Each structure stands twice: as C-alpha cells, then as structure tokens.
Short mmCIF file of C-alpha atoms and ligand atoms in Angstrom, two decimals:
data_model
loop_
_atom_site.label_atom_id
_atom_site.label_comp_id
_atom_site.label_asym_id
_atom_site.label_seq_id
_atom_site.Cartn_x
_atom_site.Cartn_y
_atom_site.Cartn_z
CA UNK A 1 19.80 19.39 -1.82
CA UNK A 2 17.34 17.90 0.64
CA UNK A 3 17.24 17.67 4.18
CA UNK A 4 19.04 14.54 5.92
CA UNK A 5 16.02 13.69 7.64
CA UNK A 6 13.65 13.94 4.73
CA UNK A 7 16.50 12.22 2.45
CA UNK A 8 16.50 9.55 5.27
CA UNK A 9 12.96 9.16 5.64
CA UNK A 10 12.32 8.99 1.92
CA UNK A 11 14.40 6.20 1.33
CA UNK A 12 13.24 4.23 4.65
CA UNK A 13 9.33 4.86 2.64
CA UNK A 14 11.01 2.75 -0.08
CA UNK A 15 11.60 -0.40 2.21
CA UNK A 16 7.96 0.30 3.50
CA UNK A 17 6.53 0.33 0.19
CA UNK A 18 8.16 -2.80 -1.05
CA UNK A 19 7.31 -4.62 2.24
CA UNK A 20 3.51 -3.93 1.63
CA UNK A 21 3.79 -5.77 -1.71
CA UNK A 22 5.46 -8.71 -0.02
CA UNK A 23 2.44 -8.35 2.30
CA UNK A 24 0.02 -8.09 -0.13
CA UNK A 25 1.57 -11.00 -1.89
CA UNK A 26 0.94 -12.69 0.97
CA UNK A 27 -2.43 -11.76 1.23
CA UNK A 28 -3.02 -12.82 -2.29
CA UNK A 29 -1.12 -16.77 -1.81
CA UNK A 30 -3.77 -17.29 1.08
CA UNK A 31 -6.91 -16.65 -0.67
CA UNK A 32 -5.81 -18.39 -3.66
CA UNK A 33 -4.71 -21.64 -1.47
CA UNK A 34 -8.33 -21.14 -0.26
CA UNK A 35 -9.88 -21.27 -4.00
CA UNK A 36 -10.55 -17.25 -3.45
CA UNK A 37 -8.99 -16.61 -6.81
CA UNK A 38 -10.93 -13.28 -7.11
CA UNK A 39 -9.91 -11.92 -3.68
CA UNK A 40 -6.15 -13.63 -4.68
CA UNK A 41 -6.39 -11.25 -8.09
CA UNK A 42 -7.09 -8.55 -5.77
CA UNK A 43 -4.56 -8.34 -3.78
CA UNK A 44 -1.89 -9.41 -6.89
CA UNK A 45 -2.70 -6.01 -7.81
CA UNK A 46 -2.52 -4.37 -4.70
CA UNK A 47 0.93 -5.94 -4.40
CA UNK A 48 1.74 -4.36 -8.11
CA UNK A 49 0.63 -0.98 -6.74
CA UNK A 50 2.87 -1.04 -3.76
CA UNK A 51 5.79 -1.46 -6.13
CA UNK A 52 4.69 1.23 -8.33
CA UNK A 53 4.96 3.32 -4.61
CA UNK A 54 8.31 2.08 -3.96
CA UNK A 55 9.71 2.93 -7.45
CA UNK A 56 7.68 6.83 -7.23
CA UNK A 57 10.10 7.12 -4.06
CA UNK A 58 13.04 6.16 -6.13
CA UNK A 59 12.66 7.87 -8.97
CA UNK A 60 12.03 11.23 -6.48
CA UNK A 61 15.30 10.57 -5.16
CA UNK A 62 17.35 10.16 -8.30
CA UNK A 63 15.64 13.38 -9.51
CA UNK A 64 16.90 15.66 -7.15
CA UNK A 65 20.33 13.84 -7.22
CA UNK A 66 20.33 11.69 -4.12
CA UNK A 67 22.00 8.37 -3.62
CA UNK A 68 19.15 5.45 -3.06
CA UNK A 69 19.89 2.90 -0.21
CA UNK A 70 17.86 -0.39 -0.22
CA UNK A 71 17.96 -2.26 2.72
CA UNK A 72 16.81 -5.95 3.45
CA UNK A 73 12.88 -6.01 3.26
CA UNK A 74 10.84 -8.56 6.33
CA UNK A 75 9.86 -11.30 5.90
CA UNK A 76 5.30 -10.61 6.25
CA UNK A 77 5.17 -10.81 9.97
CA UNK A 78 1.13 -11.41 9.80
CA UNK A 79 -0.83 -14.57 10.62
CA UNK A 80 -3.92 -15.67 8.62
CA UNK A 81 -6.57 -18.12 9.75
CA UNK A 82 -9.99 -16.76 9.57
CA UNK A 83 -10.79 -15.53 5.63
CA UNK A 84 -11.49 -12.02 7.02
CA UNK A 85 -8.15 -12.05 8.61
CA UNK A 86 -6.11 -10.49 5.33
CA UNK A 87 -8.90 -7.92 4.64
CA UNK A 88 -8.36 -6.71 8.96
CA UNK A 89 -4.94 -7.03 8.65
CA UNK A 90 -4.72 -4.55 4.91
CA UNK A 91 -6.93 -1.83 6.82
CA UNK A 92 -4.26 -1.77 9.68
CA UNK A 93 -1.66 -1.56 7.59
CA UNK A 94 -2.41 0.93 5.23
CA UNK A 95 -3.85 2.93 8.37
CA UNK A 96 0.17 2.35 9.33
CA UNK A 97 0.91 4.00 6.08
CA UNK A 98 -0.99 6.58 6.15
CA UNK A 99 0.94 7.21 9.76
CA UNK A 100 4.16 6.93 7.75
CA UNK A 101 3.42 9.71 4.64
CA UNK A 102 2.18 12.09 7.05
CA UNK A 103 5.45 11.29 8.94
CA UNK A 104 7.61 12.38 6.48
CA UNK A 105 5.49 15.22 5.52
CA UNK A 106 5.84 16.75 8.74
CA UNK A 107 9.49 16.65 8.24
CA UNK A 108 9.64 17.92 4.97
CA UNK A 109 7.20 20.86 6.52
CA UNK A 110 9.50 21.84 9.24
CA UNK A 111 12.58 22.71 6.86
CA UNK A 112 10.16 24.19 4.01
CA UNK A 113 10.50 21.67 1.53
CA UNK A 114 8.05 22.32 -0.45
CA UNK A 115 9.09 20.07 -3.39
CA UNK A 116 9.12 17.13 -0.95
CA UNK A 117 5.51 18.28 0.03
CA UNK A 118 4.13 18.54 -3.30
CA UNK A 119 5.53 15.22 -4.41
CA UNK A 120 3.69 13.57 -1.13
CA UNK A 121 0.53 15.47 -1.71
CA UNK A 122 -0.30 12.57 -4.47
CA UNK A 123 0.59 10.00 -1.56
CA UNK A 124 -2.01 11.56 0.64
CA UNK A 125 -5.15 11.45 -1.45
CA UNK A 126 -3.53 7.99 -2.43
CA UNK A 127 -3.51 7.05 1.02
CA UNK A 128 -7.24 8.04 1.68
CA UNK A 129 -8.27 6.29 -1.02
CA UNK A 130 -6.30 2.73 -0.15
CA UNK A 131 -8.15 3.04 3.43
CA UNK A 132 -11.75 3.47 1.58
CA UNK A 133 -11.02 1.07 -0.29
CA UNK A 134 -9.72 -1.24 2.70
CA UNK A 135 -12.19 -0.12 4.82
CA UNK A 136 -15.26 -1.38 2.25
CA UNK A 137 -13.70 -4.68 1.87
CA UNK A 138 -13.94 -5.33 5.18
CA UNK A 139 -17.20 -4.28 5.57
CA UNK A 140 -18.50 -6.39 2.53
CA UNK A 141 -16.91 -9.25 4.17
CA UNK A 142 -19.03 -9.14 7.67
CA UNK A 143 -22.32 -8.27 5.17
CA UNK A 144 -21.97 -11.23 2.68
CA UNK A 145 -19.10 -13.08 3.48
CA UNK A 146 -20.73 -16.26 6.41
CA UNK A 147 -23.25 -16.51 2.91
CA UNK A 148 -21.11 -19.19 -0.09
CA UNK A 149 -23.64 -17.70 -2.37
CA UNK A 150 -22.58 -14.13 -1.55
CA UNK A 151 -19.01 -15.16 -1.17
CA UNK A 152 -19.01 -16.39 -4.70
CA UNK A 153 -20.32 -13.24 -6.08
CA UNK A 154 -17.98 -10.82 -4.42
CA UNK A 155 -14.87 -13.15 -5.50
CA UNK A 156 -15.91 -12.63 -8.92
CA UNK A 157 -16.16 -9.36 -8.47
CA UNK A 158 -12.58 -8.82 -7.13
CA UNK A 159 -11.59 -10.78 -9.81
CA UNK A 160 -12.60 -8.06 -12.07
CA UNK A 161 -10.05 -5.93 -10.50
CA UNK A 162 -6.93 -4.35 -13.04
CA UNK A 163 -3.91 -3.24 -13.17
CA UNK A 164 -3.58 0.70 -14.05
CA UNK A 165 -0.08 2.63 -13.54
CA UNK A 166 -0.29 5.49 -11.10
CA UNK A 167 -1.27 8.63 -12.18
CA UNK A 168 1.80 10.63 -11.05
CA UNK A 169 4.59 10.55 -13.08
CA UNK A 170 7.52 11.73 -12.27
FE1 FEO B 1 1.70 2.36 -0.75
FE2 FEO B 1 -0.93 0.99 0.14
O1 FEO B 1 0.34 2.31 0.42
#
C-alpha cells in the first residue's frame, strides 16, 4: 500500500507524460510542415519515448495493486514561429519535468517509500539525460542553424535518430 500523496502524484506523472508526447508531436508536425523531416523524425521519437514514460508509471501502479485514473490530457499550449522555437520550448519543458520527478520523489522520501524511490531513480538519470540532450540541440541550432548548408546536414542527422524501448522494465 502506497501513500495517497505518492499514489496521487504518480498517476498525475501519467497525464504529464502523455502530454509531452502530444507536445512532442507537435514539435515534430511543425518541422515536417517546414520540410525539416530529420528534426520531424526526431521529435516522432521523442513523442514515442514519452509514451513509453507514461506506460512505466502505469505499469508501477498496477504492480503494487493500485487503481490507475486517466484524466483528459491539454491540448499543446506552445506557439511556434521561429525554427528554434520547438528546440527552446523542449529544454523548458523537460527542465519542467525534471521539476516534476523530483516532486514526487520528495514525497515518496518523506513517508520512506523506498520502492517508489528506486522505481524513480531510473527517471532521474533519464531526466538528466533528456536535458543534455535538449540542451545540445539548442545549442547546435544557434552554431549551424542561420547556415542552409549546415541546416541540411544536422536534419539528416536527426533523421538518423531510432526508436529503442527503455531500459527499465518493470
Ligand atoms: Fe518523460 Fe522527457 O520526460
């Protein structure tokens, strides 16, 4: 039996986790209505990752026996003009996430729940890892991005980007 407030904030991480796919989703229709099909692939996988998050949340929950509650997930609340605007906008929000894990964390640290801890321990080097990886897109962007040349190169690189299923399993 978990905490309420862990239970609670467990299941709110699944809405979270299924909005940043919608987000990245977004992300991913913009560039490719721009002809940034390599940035678009990027972000299609981000998207897939987020879901893999969402489900990890889940599948904690029905292992230690606790009902799942999915609420409605928002509509992406984030405006794109500029082509940098997506690769600002991922930073902040997985910055946001990173606010969120630690969140819940905390809570599962003030009742001892060390199960709950363990299980976000993954999240946490996850989470340092999406903001390097956020973090160097951004900067790649200000170095080559003004140059087509350059532009076209790092679009085919993100286009190299796959797929791979998270390492935790639960
Ligand atoms: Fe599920 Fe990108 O954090």
């Amino acid at each position: 039996m978990l905490d309420k407030k862990v239970t609670e904030l467990l299941n709110e991480q699944i809405n979270k986790e299924l909005y940043s796919a919608y987000l990245y989703l977004d992300m991913a229709n913009f560039y490719i209505d721009h002809d940034l099909d390599g940035f678009g692939n990027w972000y299609t996988v981000q998207a897939q990752e987020e879901r893999d998050h969402a489900m990890l949340f889940v599948k904690y929950l029905q292992n230690n026996s606790l009902p799942v509650t999915l609420e409605a997930i928002a509509k992406p609340d984030k405006t794109f003009t500029a082509l940098i605007d997506p690769l600002k906008a991922g930073l902040e929000h997985e910055q946001y996430v990173t606010g969120l894990i630690h969140t819940i964390y905390e809570a599962a640290y003030a009742v001892k729940d060390f199960r709950t801890m363990q299980f976000l321990d993954w999240f946490v080097k996850e989470q340092g890892e999406e903001e390097t990886n956020a973090t160097a897109m951004v900067k790649k962007f200000e170095l080559f991005g003004d140059d087509p040349k350059s532009l076209y190169l790092l679009n085919q690189e993100l286009a190299g980007r796959v797929y791979s299923a998270p390492s935790l399993v639960l």
